XYZ file of C-alpha atoms in Angstrom:
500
model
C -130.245 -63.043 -30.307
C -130.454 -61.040 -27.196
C -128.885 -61.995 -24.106
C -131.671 -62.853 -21.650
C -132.521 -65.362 -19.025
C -136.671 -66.748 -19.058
C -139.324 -63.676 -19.623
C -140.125 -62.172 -16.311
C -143.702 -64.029 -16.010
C -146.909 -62.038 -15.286
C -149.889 -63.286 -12.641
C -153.163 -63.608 -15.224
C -154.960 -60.244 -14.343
C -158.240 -58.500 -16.153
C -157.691 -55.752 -18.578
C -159.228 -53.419 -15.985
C -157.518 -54.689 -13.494
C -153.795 -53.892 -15.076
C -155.262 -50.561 -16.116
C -155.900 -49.911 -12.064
C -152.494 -50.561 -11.373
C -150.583 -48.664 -14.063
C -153.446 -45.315 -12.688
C -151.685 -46.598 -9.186
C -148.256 -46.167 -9.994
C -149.256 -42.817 -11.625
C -150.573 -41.565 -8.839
C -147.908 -42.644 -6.438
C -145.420 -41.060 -8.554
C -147.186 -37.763 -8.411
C -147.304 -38.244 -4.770
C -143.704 -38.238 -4.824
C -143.328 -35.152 -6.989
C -141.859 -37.785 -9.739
C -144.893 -37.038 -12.319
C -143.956 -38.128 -15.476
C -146.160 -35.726 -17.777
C -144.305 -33.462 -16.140
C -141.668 -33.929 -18.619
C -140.561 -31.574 -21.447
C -137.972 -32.618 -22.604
C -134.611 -35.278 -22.869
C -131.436 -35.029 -25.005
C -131.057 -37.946 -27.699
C -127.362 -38.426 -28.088
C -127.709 -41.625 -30.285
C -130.536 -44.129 -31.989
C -130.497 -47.893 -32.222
C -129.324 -48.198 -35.823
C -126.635 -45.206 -35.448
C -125.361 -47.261 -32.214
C -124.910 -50.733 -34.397
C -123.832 -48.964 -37.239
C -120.452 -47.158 -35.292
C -120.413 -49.298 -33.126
C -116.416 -49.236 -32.989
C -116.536 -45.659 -32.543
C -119.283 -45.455 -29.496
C -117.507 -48.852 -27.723
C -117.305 -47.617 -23.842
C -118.732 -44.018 -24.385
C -120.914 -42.506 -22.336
C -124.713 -41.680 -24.716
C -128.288 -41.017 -24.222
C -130.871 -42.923 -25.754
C -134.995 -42.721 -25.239
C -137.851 -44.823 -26.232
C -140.504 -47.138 -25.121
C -139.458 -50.285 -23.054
C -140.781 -53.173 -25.271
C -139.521 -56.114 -23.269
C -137.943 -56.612 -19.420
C -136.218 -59.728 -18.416
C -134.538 -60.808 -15.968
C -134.227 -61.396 -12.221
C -132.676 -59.944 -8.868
C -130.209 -57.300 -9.589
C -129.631 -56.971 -13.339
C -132.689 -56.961 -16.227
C -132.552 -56.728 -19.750
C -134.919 -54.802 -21.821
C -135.196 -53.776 -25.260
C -135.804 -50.023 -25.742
C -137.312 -49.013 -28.663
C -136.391 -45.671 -30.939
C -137.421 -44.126 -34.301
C -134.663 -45.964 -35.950
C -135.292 -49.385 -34.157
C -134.382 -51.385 -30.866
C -131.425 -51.927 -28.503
C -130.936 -54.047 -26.094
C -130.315 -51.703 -21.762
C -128.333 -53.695 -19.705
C -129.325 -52.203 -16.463
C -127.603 -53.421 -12.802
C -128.394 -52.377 -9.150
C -124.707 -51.904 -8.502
C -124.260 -49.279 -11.992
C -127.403 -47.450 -11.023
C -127.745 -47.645 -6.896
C -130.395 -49.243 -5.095
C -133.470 -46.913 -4.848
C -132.851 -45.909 -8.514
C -132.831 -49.639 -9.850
C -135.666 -50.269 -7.648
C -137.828 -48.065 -8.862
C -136.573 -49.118 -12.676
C -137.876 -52.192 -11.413
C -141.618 -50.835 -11.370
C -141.475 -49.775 -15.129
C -143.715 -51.274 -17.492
C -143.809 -52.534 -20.844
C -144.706 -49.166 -22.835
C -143.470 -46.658 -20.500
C -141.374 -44.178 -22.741
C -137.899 -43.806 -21.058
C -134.681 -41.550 -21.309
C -131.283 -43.128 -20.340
C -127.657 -42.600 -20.357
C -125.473 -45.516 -20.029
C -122.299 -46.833 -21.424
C -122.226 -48.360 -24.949
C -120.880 -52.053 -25.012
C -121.401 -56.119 -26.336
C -122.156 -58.415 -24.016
C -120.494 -61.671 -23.454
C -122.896 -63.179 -26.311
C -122.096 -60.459 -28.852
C -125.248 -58.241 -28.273
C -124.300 -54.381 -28.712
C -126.242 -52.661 -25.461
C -126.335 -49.374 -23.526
C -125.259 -50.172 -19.754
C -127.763 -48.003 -18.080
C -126.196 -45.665 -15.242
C -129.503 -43.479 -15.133
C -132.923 -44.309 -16.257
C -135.582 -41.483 -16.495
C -139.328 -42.067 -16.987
C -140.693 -39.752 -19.857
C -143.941 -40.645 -19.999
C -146.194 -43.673 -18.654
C -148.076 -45.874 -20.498
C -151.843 -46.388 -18.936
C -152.267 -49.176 -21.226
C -150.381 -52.371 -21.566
C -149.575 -53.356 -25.083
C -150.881 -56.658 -26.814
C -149.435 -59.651 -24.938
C -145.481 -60.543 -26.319
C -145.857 -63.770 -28.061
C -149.492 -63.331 -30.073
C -149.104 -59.014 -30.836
C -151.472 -57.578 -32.967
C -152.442 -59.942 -35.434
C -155.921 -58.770 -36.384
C -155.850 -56.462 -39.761
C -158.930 -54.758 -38.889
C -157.791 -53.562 -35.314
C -154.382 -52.949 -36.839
C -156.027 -50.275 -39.075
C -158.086 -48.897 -36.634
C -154.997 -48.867 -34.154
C -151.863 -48.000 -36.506
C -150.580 -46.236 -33.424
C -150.244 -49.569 -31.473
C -149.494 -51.610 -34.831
C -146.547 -49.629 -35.575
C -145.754 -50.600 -31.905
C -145.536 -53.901 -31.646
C -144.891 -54.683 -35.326
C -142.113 -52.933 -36.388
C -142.120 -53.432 -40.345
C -145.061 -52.054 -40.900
C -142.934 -48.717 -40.676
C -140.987 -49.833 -43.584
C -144.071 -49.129 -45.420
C -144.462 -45.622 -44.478
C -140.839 -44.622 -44.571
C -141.148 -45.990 -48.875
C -143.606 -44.120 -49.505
C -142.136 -40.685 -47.757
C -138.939 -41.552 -49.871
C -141.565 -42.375 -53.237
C -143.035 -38.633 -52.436
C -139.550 -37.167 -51.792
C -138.502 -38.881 -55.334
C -141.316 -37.541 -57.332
C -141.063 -34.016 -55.862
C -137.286 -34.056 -56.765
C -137.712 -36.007 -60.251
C -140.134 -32.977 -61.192
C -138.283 -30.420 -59.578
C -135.271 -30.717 -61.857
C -137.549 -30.584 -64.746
C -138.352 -27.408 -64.293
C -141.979 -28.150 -62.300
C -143.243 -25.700 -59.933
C -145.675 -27.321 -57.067
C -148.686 -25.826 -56.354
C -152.019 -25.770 -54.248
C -155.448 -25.613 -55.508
C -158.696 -25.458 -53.475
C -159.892 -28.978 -51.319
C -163.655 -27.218 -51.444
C -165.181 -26.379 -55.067
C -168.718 -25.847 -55.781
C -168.669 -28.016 -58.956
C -166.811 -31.268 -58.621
C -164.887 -31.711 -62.195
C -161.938 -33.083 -63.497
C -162.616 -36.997 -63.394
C -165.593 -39.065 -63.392
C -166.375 -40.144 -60.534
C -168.885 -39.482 -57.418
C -168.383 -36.729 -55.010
C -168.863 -36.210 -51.105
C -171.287 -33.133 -50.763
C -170.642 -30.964 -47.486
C -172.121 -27.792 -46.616
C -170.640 -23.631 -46.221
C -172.630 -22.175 -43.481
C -171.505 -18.847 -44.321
C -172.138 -18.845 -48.260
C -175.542 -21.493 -47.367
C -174.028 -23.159 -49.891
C -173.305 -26.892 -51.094
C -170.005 -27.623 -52.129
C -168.179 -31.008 -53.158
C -165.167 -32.104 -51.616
C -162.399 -32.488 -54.879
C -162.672 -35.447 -56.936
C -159.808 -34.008 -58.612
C -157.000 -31.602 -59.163
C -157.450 -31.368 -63.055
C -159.124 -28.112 -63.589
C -157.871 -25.904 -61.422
C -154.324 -26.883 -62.753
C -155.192 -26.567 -66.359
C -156.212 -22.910 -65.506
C -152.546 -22.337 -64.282
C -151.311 -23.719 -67.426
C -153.760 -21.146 -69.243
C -152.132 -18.578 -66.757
C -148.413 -19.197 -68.005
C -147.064 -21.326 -65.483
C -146.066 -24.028 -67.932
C -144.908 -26.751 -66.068
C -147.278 -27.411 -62.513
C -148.036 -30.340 -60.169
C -149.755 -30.809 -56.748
C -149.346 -33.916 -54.331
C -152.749 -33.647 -52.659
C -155.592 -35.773 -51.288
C -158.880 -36.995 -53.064
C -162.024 -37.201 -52.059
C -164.502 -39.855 -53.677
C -167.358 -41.446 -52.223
C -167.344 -44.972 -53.839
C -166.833 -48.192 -52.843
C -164.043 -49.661 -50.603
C -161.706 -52.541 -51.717
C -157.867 -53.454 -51.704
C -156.947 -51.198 -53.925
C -159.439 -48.281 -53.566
C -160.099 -45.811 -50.165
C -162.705 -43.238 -49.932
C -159.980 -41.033 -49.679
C -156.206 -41.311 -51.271
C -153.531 -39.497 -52.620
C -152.296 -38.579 -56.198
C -149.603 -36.475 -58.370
C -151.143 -34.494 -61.192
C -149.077 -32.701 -63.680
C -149.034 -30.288 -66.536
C -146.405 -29.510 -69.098
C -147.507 -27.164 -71.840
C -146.231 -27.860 -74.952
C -145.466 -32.003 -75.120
C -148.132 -34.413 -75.052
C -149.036 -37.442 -73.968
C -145.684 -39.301 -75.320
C -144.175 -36.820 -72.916
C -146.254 -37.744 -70.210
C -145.344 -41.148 -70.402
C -141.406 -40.806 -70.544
C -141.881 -39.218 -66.965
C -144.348 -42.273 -65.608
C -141.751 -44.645 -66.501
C -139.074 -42.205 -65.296
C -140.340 -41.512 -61.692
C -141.601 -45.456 -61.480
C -138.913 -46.780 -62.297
C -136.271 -44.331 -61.131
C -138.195 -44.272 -57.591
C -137.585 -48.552 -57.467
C -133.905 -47.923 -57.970
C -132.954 -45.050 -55.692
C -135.742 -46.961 -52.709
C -135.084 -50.681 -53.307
C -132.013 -50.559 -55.575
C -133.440 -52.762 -58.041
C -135.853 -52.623 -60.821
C -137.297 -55.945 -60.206
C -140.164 -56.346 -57.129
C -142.788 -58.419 -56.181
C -146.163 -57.575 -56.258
C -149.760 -59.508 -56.110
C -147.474 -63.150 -56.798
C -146.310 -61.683 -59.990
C -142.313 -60.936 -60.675
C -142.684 -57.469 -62.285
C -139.878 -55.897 -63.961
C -139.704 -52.094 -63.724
C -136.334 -51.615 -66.268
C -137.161 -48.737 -68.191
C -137.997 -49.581 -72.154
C -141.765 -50.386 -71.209
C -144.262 -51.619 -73.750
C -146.687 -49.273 -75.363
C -149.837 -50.376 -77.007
C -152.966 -48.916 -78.864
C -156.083 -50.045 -77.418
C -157.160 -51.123 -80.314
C -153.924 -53.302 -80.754
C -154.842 -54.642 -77.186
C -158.042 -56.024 -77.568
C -156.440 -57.688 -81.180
C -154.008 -59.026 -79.215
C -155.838 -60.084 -75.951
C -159.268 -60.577 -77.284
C -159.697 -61.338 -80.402
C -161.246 -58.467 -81.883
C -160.080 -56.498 -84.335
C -161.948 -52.876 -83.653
C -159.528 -51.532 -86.887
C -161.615 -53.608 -89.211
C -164.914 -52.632 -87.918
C -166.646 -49.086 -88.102
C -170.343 -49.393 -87.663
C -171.068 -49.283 -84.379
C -174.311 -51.480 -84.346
C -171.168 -53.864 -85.672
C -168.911 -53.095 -83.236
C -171.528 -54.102 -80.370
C -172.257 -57.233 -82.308
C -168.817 -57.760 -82.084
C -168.241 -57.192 -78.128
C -171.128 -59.423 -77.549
C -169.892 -62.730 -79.210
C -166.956 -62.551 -76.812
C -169.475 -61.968 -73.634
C -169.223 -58.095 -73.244
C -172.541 -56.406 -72.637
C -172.184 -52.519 -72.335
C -173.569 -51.122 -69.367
C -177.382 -49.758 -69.779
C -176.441 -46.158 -69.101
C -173.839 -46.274 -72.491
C -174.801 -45.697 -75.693
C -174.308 -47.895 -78.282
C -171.021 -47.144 -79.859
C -168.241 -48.442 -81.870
C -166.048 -46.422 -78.641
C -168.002 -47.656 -76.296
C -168.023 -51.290 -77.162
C -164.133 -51.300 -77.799
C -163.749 -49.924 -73.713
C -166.034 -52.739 -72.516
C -164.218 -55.400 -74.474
C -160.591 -53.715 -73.050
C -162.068 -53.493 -69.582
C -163.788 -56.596 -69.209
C -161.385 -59.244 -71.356
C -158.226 -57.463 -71.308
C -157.087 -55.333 -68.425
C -156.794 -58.128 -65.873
C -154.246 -59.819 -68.041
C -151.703 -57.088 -68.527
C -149.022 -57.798 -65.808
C -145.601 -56.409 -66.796
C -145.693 -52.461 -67.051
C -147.797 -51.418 -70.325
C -149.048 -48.286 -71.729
C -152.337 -48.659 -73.443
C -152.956 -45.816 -75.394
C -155.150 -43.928 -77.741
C -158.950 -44.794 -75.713
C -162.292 -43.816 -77.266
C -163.892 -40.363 -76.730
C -166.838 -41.203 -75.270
C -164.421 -42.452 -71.945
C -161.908 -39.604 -72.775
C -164.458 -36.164 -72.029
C -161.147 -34.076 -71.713
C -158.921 -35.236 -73.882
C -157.528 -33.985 -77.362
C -158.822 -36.356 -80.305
C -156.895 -38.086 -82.622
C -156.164 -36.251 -85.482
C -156.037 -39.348 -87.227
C -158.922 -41.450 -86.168
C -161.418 -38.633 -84.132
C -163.137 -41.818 -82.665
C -160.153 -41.917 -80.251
C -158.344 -39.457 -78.024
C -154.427 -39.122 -77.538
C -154.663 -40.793 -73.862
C -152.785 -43.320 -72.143
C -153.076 -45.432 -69.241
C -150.394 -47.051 -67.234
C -151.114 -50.480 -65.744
C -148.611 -53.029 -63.856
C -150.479 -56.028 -62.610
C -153.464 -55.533 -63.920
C -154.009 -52.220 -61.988
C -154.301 -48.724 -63.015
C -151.389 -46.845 -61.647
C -151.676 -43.398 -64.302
C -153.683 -42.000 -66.372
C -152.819 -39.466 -69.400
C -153.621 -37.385 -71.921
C -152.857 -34.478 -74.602
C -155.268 -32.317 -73.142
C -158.173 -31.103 -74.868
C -157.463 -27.072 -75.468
C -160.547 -26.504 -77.716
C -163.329 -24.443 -76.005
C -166.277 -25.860 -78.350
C -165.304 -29.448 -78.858
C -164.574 -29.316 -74.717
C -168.301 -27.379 -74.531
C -170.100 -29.945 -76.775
C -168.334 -33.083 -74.475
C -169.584 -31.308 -71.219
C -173.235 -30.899 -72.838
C -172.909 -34.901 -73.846
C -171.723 -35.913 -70.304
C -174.724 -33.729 -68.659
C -176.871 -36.021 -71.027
C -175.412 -39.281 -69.846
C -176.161 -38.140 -66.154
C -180.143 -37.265 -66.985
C -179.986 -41.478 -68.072
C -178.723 -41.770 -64.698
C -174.974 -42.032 -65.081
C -173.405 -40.001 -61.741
C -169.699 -40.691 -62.797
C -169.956 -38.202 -65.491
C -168.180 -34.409 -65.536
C -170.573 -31.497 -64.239
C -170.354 -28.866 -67.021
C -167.620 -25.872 -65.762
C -168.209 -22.292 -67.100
C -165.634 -20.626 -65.594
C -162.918 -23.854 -66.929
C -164.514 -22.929 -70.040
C -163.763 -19.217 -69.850
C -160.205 -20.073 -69.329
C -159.936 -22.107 -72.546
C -161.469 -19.298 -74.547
C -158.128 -17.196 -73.772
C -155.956 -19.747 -74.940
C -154.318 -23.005 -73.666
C -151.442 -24.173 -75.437
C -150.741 -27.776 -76.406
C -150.384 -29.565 -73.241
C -149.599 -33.370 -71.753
C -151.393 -33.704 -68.200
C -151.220 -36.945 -66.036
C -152.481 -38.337 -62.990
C -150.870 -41.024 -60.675
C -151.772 -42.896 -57.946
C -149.479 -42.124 -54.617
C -151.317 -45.141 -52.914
C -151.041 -47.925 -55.732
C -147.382 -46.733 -56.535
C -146.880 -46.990 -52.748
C -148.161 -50.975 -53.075
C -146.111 -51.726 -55.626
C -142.742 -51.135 -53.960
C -143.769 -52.431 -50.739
C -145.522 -55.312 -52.055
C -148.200 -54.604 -50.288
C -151.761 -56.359 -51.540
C -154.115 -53.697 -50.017
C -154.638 -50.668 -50.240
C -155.047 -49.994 -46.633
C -151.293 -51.079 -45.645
C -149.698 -48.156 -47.546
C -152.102 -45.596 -46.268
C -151.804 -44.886 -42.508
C -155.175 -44.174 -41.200
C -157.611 -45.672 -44.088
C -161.170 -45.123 -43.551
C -162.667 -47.491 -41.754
C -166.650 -48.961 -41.053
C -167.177 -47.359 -37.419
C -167.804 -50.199 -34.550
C -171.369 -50.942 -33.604
């Protein structure tokens, strides 16, 4: 515990009162020809962490350290603060007879949130605290607005996502977040590096929104008078690389979809998708479980975490099932022994599945509604579910033994959908005849349905070899290794409802 005497005690003031006084000290430091914003620039010598860590080595040197004052304590001629870096915090020791007194004195009219540099000796105080003894304090920049009050912080989630600049302030592990998920990225992008994958960019702006089903946001190109749709995916324009010759692509990128908002979905989030040609979707899930489970060992150094109350279990060797083997298993049904379709929704309905009005009326259709509605919420432990029905599949290769279903997987860990897979569908006409069906579906209303692409079309016709392609949630793998149960803790700025 830091050394400290009782918490230097603050007269009960308005919020625009305190904000007068900290414009006051401004301006009498400009007065002075002391203006802070004046500042370019300080020397960092050492962080928090790098102090602790050596601190044998650094013991009665002379550093540099900077950051923002987070507490001050004490009375007379000696305070205690705790200055707070990138790495973490550190206890200044700073005394009127180390620094002289106008320099202390004016030390002494800091506040809490003023960014400062200082140089000062490295030590442990009589109770074992490793400090900086401050011989020099310089004021960096000053804070015009005093931070949430010590003992209560910032508790409030929805002023902590509006504010992530002043909750990463004041509640330092909500960094450890952020600082998983830039290792998760740095993982993946090294996993698929050494596999031969080249990253690439494709366009933020199309002017048809393919690739997934799903609704898009609509903006507008002055120049062209055009609309164009902000992308829903990164599918197409990476299939038309493979198409190219660059046989083995991904892009880390943002999404755009304008659907609802709940803790695990943002209007806005981030995915990997990839393309290998020739493998399929077997390939596709070797590297899932590879960069999931690779990721939890190299981050956390463990392949068990904790996630949504469950104890899940990330050790490669994870269970693969059929959907049809799924809904057997989890449901009751056995799809396998059923192939009329009037049957098959018969069937759905005496466990309580209705298909939604928009859906025809198919053996397919009623085996997804039976898997989405009875089964998905009770798959906790990581599990491939595999081979889905065409009609939810409208770019996928079929089965060449059962052309009901499609070679696709998804991959779900607590009953959430953290990839999605296929063998891709490399045949102009069937891929032609799907687009056609899906236009259909969205005259009976259905938005979430593919817009028909002539120009993905085009590519096919040259030739696409046999190719695995996958999609994975950045955000959802992000909750899993934090722990995190929303969405909005592993994404910085998340879109929020704008105040009245």
């Amino acid at each position: 515990m830091s050394e400290q005497n009782h918490p230097v005690q603050q007269e009960e003031v308005s919020l625009s009162d305190l904000l007068k006084i900290r414009r006051d000290k401004l301006r009498e430091l400009q007065s002075e020809g002391r203006d802070p914003f004046q500042q370019t620039r300080y020397e960092v010598k050492s962080y928090s962490q790098d102090i602790k860590d050596h601190f044998e080595e650094l013991e009665g040197q002379i550093t540099t350290v900077a950051g923002r004052l987070m507490s001050k304590r004490g009375m007379g001629k000696a305070v205690f603060c705790d200055l707070q870096d990138r790495q973490g915090r550190i206890q200044l020791y700073v005394r009127i007879d180390e620094m002289g007194e106008e320099p202390f004195n004016r030390f002494k009219k800091l506040d809490i949130g003023d960014i400062v540099g200082v140089e000062g000796e490295v030590f442990r105080t009589k109770r074992g605290e490793i400090s900086v003894k401050a011989n020099a304090v310089k004021l960096l920049s000053k804070s015009l607005r005093p931070l949430p009050e010590k003992f209560h912080g910032l508790t409030d989630k929805e002023t902590r996502y509006r504010q992530r600049y002043v909750d990463l302030m004041v509640n330092p592990e909500v960094k450890r977040n952020f600082v998983i998920r830039s290792r998760f990225i740095q993982f993946m992008r090294r996993y698929l590096d050494g596999r031969g994958y080249i990253e690439v960019e494709t366009p933020v702006l199309n002017t048809i929104a393919g690739g997934a089903a799903a609704r898009p946001f609509i903006t507008h190109h002055n120049t062209l008078d055009i609309d164009m749709y902000m992308r829903i995916a990164t599918e197409l324009p990476l299939k038309r690389l493979i198409v190219g010759g660059m046989d083995r692509v991904y892009e880390i990128g943002r999404i755009f979809r304008n659907e609802g908002m709940d803790p695990k979905h943002n209007p806005e989030f981030t995915t990997v998708e990839l393309y290998e040609a020739y493998t399929d979707f077997h390939g596709m899930m070797d590297i899932a479980e590879g960069i999931l489970s690779g990721a939890a060992q190299e981050i956390l150094g463990a392949y068990q975490v904790e996630w949504m109350g469950e104890q899940i279990d990330l050790t490669p060797g994870w269970r693969r099932l059929t959907m049809v083997e799924a809904v057997r298993e989890y449901a009751g049904v056995d799809f396998a022994a059923i192939s009329d379709d009037a049957q098959a929704v018969a069937a759905a309905r005496a466990i309580g599945v209705e298909l939604p009005e928009a859906a025809e009326k198919t053996w397919g259709n009623a085996l997804y509604e039976c898997f989405d509605q009875r089964v998905e919420e009770k798959l906790i432990q990581p599990t491939f579910i595999t081979m889905y029905p065409v009609e939810v599949s409208p770019l996928t290769k079929r089965s060449p033994q059962d052309p009901r279903l499609t070679e696709r997987f998804e991959l779900f860990v607590c009953h959430s959908e953290m990839a999605n897979a296929y063998s891709e569908l490399n045949d102009p006409i069937d891929q032609r005849a799907r687009f056609v069906k899906q236009a259909e579906q969205r005259e009976r209303g259905d938005e979430e349905t593919e817009m028909l692409d002539e120009d993905f079309l085009n590519a096919l016709e040259y030739g696409m070899p046999p190719t695995g392609g996958m999609g994975m949630g950045i955000d959802r793998c992000v909750m899993l290794l934090t722990g995190a149960d929303t969405i909005r803790d592993v994404i910085l700025f998340p879109t929020m409802k704008p105040l009245d």
